Each structure stands twice: as C-alpha cells, then as structure tokens.
mmCIF file of C-alpha atoms in Angstrom:
data_model
loop_
_atom_site.group_PDB
_atom_site.id
_atom_site.type_symbol
_atom_site.label_atom_id
_atom_site.label_comp_id
_atom_site.label_asym_id
_atom_site.label_seq_id
_atom_site.Cartn_x
_atom_site.Cartn_y
_atom_site.Cartn_z
ATOM 1 C CA MET A 204 -63.872 51.879 -68.097
ATOM 2 C CA ARG A 205 -66.868 50.089 -69.558
ATOM 3 C CA LYS A 206 -69.954 52.277 -69.218
ATOM 4 C CA ALA A 207 -73.423 52.621 -70.676
ATOM 5 C CA ASN A 208 -76.329 55.028 -70.481
ATOM 6 C CA ILE A 209 -79.758 53.795 -71.505
ATOM 7 C CA ARG A 210 -83.033 55.695 -71.697
ATOM 8 C CA ARG A 211 -86.323 53.903 -72.286
ATOM 9 C CA VAL A 212 -89.655 55.672 -72.598
ATOM 10 C CA SER A 213 -92.922 53.857 -73.190
ATOM 11 C CA ASN A 214 -96.582 54.397 -72.362
ATOM 12 C CA GLU A 215 -95.985 52.338 -69.218
ATOM 13 C CA THR A 216 -92.544 53.377 -67.920
ATOM 14 C CA ARG A 217 -89.833 56.031 -68.137
ATOM 15 C CA ILE A 218 -86.372 54.723 -67.237
ATOM 16 C CA GLN A 219 -82.978 56.417 -67.165
ATOM 17 C CA LEU A 220 -80.039 54.168 -66.243
ATOM 18 C CA ALA A 221 -76.272 54.696 -66.057
ATOM 19 C CA LEU A 222 -73.925 51.748 -65.449
ATOM 20 C CA THR A 223 -70.183 51.492 -64.903
ATOM 21 C CA ILE A 224 -68.921 47.922 -64.804
ATOM 22 C CA GLU A 225 -65.605 48.818 -63.158
ATOM 23 C CA GLY A 226 -67.213 50.771 -60.367
ATOM 24 C CA ARG A 227 -67.119 50.860 -56.592
ATOM 25 C CA GLY A 228 -70.645 49.745 -55.869
ATOM 26 C CA GLN A 229 -71.980 53.289 -55.694
ATOM 27 C CA HIS A 230 -75.687 53.532 -56.376
ATOM 28 C CA GLN A 231 -78.644 55.866 -56.615
ATOM 29 C CA VAL A 232 -81.788 53.845 -57.258
ATOM 30 C CA SER A 233 -85.427 54.895 -57.345
ATOM 31 C CA THR A 234 -88.186 52.721 -58.821
ATOM 32 C CA GLY A 235 -91.116 53.511 -56.536
ATOM 33 C CA ILE A 236 -90.874 49.971 -55.085
ATOM 34 C CA ARG A 237 -88.692 50.132 -51.993
ATOM 35 C CA PHE A 238 -87.856 46.424 -51.649
ATOM 36 C CA PHE A 239 -86.889 46.337 -55.351
ATOM 37 C CA ASP A 240 -84.688 49.402 -54.790
ATOM 38 C CA HIS A 241 -82.991 47.576 -51.919
ATOM 39 C CA MET A 242 -82.289 44.525 -54.112
ATOM 40 C CA LEU A 243 -80.812 46.708 -56.879
ATOM 41 C CA GLU A 244 -78.687 48.605 -54.346
ATOM 42 C CA LEU A 245 -77.174 45.427 -52.942
ATOM 43 C CA PHE A 246 -76.785 44.137 -56.532
ATOM 44 C CA ALA A 247 -74.628 47.197 -57.329
ATOM 45 C CA HIS A 248 -72.673 46.852 -54.097
ATOM 46 C CA HIS A 249 -71.919 43.119 -54.428
ATOM 47 C CA GLY A 250 -71.035 43.407 -58.120
ATOM 48 C CA ALA A 251 -68.933 46.555 -57.528
ATOM 49 C CA PHE A 252 -70.987 48.194 -60.305
ATOM 50 C CA ASP A 253 -71.826 51.889 -60.205
ATOM 51 C CA LEU A 254 -75.541 52.183 -60.905
ATOM 52 C CA THR A 255 -77.762 55.220 -61.252
ATOM 53 C CA LEU A 256 -81.382 54.347 -61.967
ATOM 54 C CA LYS A 257 -84.534 56.425 -62.044
ATOM 55 C CA ALA A 258 -87.674 54.552 -63.057
ATOM 56 C CA THR A 259 -91.230 55.808 -62.974
ATOM 57 C CA GLY A 260 -93.996 53.489 -64.043
ATOM 58 C CA ASP A 261 -97.717 52.895 -63.907
ATOM 59 C CA LEU A 262 -97.622 51.493 -60.385
ATOM 60 C CA ASP A 263 -101.297 52.411 -60.028
ATOM 61 C CA VAL A 264 -101.945 49.594 -62.544
ATOM 62 C CA ASP A 265 -99.397 47.038 -61.329
ATOM 63 C CA GLN A 266 -95.668 46.680 -60.598
ATOM 64 C CA HIS A 267 -95.090 44.361 -63.557
ATOM 65 C CA HIS A 268 -94.181 46.951 -66.204
ATOM 66 C CA THR A 269 -91.700 48.722 -63.928
ATOM 67 C CA VAL A 270 -89.924 45.583 -62.715
ATOM 68 C CA GLU A 271 -89.710 43.913 -66.130
ATOM 69 C CA ASP A 272 -88.612 47.095 -67.934
ATOM 70 C CA VAL A 273 -85.894 47.770 -65.350
ATOM 71 C CA GLY A 274 -84.611 44.238 -66.018
ATOM 72 C CA ILE A 275 -84.620 44.858 -69.783
ATOM 73 C CA VAL A 276 -82.819 48.204 -69.488
ATOM 74 C CA LEU A 277 -80.215 46.847 -67.043
ATOM 75 C CA GLY A 278 -79.549 43.975 -69.455
ATOM 76 C CA GLN A 279 -79.220 46.425 -72.368
ATOM 77 C CA ALA A 280 -76.730 48.454 -70.337
ATOM 78 C CA PHE A 281 -74.503 45.404 -69.782
ATOM 79 C CA GLU A 282 -74.781 44.452 -73.464
ATOM 80 C CA LYS A 283 -73.749 47.967 -74.513
ATOM 81 C CA ALA A 284 -70.987 48.378 -71.909
ATOM 82 C CA LEU A 285 -69.387 45.018 -72.803
ATOM 83 C CA GLY A 286 -69.060 46.061 -76.446
ATOM 84 C CA SER A 287 -67.423 43.373 -78.602
ATOM 85 C CA LYS A 288 -66.976 41.116 -75.526
ATOM 86 C CA ARG A 289 -63.402 40.380 -76.563
ATOM 87 C CA GLY A 290 -61.314 39.188 -73.644
ATOM 88 C CA ILE A 291 -64.154 38.698 -71.168
ATOM 89 C CA LEU A 292 -64.660 35.489 -69.290
ATOM 90 C CA ARG A 293 -68.227 35.482 -70.752
ATOM 91 C CA ALA A 294 -69.776 33.076 -68.232
ATOM 92 C CA GLY A 295 -69.845 33.225 -64.464
ATOM 93 C CA TYR A 296 -71.582 31.630 -61.542
ATOM 94 C CA PHE A 297 -71.826 32.142 -57.812
ATOM 95 C CA VAL A 298 -73.372 30.292 -54.880
ATOM 96 C CA MET A 299 -74.454 32.704 -52.149
ATOM 97 C CA PRO A 300 -75.341 31.781 -48.578
ATOM 98 C CA MET A 301 -77.774 34.139 -46.865
ATOM 99 C CA ASP A 302 -78.195 32.862 -43.325
ATOM 100 C CA GLU A 303 -80.420 29.739 -43.650
ATOM 101 C CA THR A 304 -80.838 30.218 -47.412
ATOM 102 C CA MET A 305 -78.599 29.199 -50.329
ATOM 103 C CA GLY A 306 -78.982 30.896 -53.705
ATOM 104 C CA LEU A 307 -77.276 30.114 -56.994
ATOM 105 C CA ALA A 308 -76.830 32.226 -60.139
ATOM 106 C CA ALA A 309 -75.155 31.424 -63.451
ATOM 107 C CA VAL A 310 -74.850 33.829 -66.391
ATOM 108 C CA ASP A 311 -73.515 33.461 -69.933
ATOM 109 C CA PHE A 312 -73.254 36.424 -72.324
ATOM 110 C CA SER A 313 -73.784 34.005 -75.203
ATOM 111 C CA GLY A 314 -75.749 36.270 -77.519
ATOM 112 C CA ARG A 315 -78.734 33.966 -77.002
ATOM 113 C CA THR A 316 -81.610 34.574 -74.629
ATOM 114 C CA ALA A 317 -82.718 32.068 -72.013
ATOM 115 C CA ALA A 318 -83.904 32.449 -68.446
ATOM 116 C CA VAL A 319 -84.671 29.776 -65.881
ATOM 117 C CA VAL A 320 -85.763 31.098 -62.491
ATOM 118 C CA ASP A 321 -86.787 29.206 -59.352
ATOM 119 C CA THR A 322 -87.178 31.469 -56.323
ATOM 120 C CA LYS A 323 -89.080 29.001 -54.117
ATOM 121 C CA VAL A 324 -90.948 32.056 -52.764
ATOM 122 C CA LYS A 325 -94.562 31.237 -51.887
ATOM 123 C CA THR A 326 -95.719 34.564 -50.438
ATOM 124 C CA ARG A 327 -97.445 37.161 -52.645
ATOM 125 C CA LEU A 328 -95.460 40.104 -51.282
ATOM 126 C CA VAL A 329 -91.951 40.486 -49.912
ATOM 127 C CA GLY A 330 -91.824 43.951 -48.446
ATOM 128 C CA ASP A 331 -93.765 45.968 -51.011
ATOM 129 C CA LEU A 332 -92.597 43.871 -54.005
ATOM 130 C CA GLN A 333 -94.919 41.416 -55.747
ATOM 131 C CA SER A 334 -92.669 38.370 -55.409
ATOM 132 C CA GLU A 335 -93.690 36.704 -58.692
ATOM 133 C CA LEU A 336 -92.101 39.664 -60.521
ATOM 134 C CA VAL A 337 -88.589 38.580 -59.522
ATOM 135 C CA GLU A 338 -88.843 36.085 -62.378
ATOM 136 C CA ASP A 339 -89.950 38.844 -64.778
ATOM 137 C CA PHE A 340 -86.934 40.955 -63.784
ATOM 138 C CA PHE A 341 -84.445 38.190 -64.561
ATOM 139 C CA GLU A 342 -86.225 37.258 -67.801
ATOM 140 C CA GLY A 343 -86.163 40.925 -68.828
ATOM 141 C CA PHE A 344 -82.443 41.111 -68.071
ATOM 142 C CA ALA A 345 -81.772 38.007 -70.191
ATOM 143 C CA ARG A 346 -83.628 39.568 -73.135
ATOM 144 C CA GLY A 347 -81.907 42.932 -72.799
ATOM 145 C CA ALA A 348 -78.419 41.442 -72.379
ATOM 146 C CA ARG A 349 -78.922 38.612 -74.907
ATOM 147 C CA ALA A 350 -77.717 36.269 -72.181
ATOM 148 C CA ASN A 351 -78.490 32.982 -70.478
ATOM 149 C CA VAL A 352 -79.578 33.574 -66.884
ATOM 150 C CA HIS A 353 -80.147 30.701 -64.465
ATOM 151 C CA ILE A 354 -81.268 31.633 -60.967
ATOM 152 C CA ARG A 355 -82.261 29.190 -58.260
ATOM 153 C CA VAL A 356 -82.816 29.017 -54.535
ATOM 154 C CA LEU A 357 -81.451 25.686 -53.372
ATOM 155 C CA TYR A 358 -83.131 25.875 -49.973
ATOM 156 C CA GLY A 359 -84.216 28.385 -47.354
ATOM 157 C CA ARG A 360 -86.998 29.580 -45.074
ATOM 158 C CA SER A 361 -87.204 33.387 -45.270
ATOM 159 C CA SER A 362 -88.690 34.825 -48.479
ATOM 160 C CA HIS A 363 -86.654 37.980 -47.936
ATOM 161 C CA HIS A 364 -83.450 35.944 -47.697
ATOM 162 C CA LYS A 365 -84.339 33.887 -50.786
ATOM 163 C CA ILE A 366 -84.701 36.947 -53.006
ATOM 164 C CA GLU A 367 -81.700 38.688 -51.459
ATOM 165 C CA ALA A 368 -79.488 35.625 -51.938
ATOM 166 C CA LEU A 369 -80.466 35.529 -55.618
ATOM 167 C CA PHE A 370 -79.684 39.197 -56.272
ATOM 168 C CA LYS A 371 -76.323 38.903 -54.490
ATOM 169 C CA ALA A 372 -75.423 35.702 -56.330
ATOM 170 C CA PHE A 373 -76.489 37.299 -59.617
ATOM 171 C CA ALA A 374 -74.250 40.316 -59.002
ATOM 172 C CA ARG A 375 -71.237 38.128 -58.238
ATOM 173 C CA ALA A 376 -71.911 35.871 -61.247
ATOM 174 C CA LEU A 377 -72.098 38.936 -63.515
ATOM 175 C CA ARG A 378 -68.891 40.325 -62.063
ATOM 176 C CA ALA A 379 -67.133 37.053 -62.950
ATOM 177 C CA ALA A 380 -68.657 36.911 -66.452
ATOM 178 C CA CYS A 381 -67.599 40.521 -67.180
ATOM 179 C CA TRP A 382 -64.045 39.962 -65.953
ATOM 180 C CA ARG A 383 -61.328 40.582 -68.536
ATOM 181 C CA ASP A 384 -59.039 37.564 -68.652
ATOM 182 C CA PRO A 385 -55.484 38.734 -69.498
ATOM 183 C CA GLN A 386 -54.797 35.441 -71.312
ATOM 184 C CA MET A 387 -57.775 36.038 -73.612
ATOM 185 C CA ARG A 388 -57.235 39.777 -74.094
ATOM 186 C CA SER A 389 -57.810 39.824 -77.856
ATOM 187 C CA LEU A 390 -59.932 36.689 -78.165
ATOM 188 C CA LEU A 391 -63.662 36.536 -78.634
ATOM 189 C CA PRO A 392 -64.901 33.931 -76.134
ATOM 190 C CA SER A 393 -66.671 31.806 -78.748
ATOM 191 C CA THR A 394 -65.500 29.161 -81.215
ATOM 192 C CA LYS A 395 -68.264 30.410 -83.563
ATOM 193 C CA GLY A 396 -66.419 33.668 -84.090
ATOM 194 C CA VAL A 397 -69.516 35.713 -83.164
ATOM 195 C CA LEU A 398 -71.519 36.437 -80.023
#
C-alpha cells in the first residue's frame, strides 16, 4: 500500500494530510471552503484514493493561501507515496463528461514541473470558492508532485460542472498514472534513468 502523511505549517496555513493511493475513495476533508471540500471529496472518490485532510488558513485575508497550499501538500503526498516510481505507468489522461460539459486532464510524474490550466469559468465565485483559485490549486499540485499537469474544459455552460468535470478527470488521470504495470514492475518509466 502506497501511503503518505504530510504536515505543513506556515504563517498562512496549517495543513495535515494523509493519502493512500490504493484506497476505496474514503475521505474526511475540511478546508473551511465548502465547495473546495466537495471537489476534493469527489476527487478522492473518483480516484479511489483514501484522503484525510484538515486545513486551516487565513480565510479572513483571502482563500488563495489555503487553496494553493492544499494543492502543494496533496502533490507532495503523491510524490512521497509513489517513492521510486518504478513500475508505474507514470502518465495518465482522462476525458470526463459532466452533463453538458466536457473536461480533460493529463498528468505526467516526470520529475519536472509544468501546469497549464483552462477552466473557461467566467464567474468570480462558484459556491463559496473563488473560481480563479482552481488554477492555483493545480499549479500547486504540479509543484508539490514535480509533475506536468494539463487541465482543460473543452466546452460547457455551468461553472459548477466545469470545475467538477476537471476534478473528476484529474482524479481518473492520476489513478491511471499511478497504476503499477506488471510488465514494467522493476523498470523506471524513463529512458534517462532518473525521474
């Protein structure tokens, strides 16, 4: 079982996170931002990851620090839980329909950081979440995981559905990237010899 526990304490946030990659989608999530909690809960469910997350941040200032730091810590948890990365598929993608919306996510645990995010969300808030921070979450994850993360809404109407489609697609793409390929059991998935 690949697991990780990460604790991050700064002047802006306090985060405790436990992740099990081979989980059952069980989750306990509390960030103080209910729509963000909902996205992380469905992320755990659709990825079949067990996720326990308690984050407290300076929400009286802004949501930015909390959302970005949760992304960083979640990325660090995947990086730690994957260990040497031997035998994993390394890259994964998923296209997720969400009613009238289509979202796409692609992830590569390459050891290099890059994030390209296009939510097509035009509203300032979705639920109680500042919608522009979705990009900060995925960028934070890419930094923490040392991964390439490409997230894009292809089309859609509902802002709620756009963000939800992205989190579901991201979970499924991560599940594929983390998968242990029996044919590559002892191989590092890189011709460079390092990740």
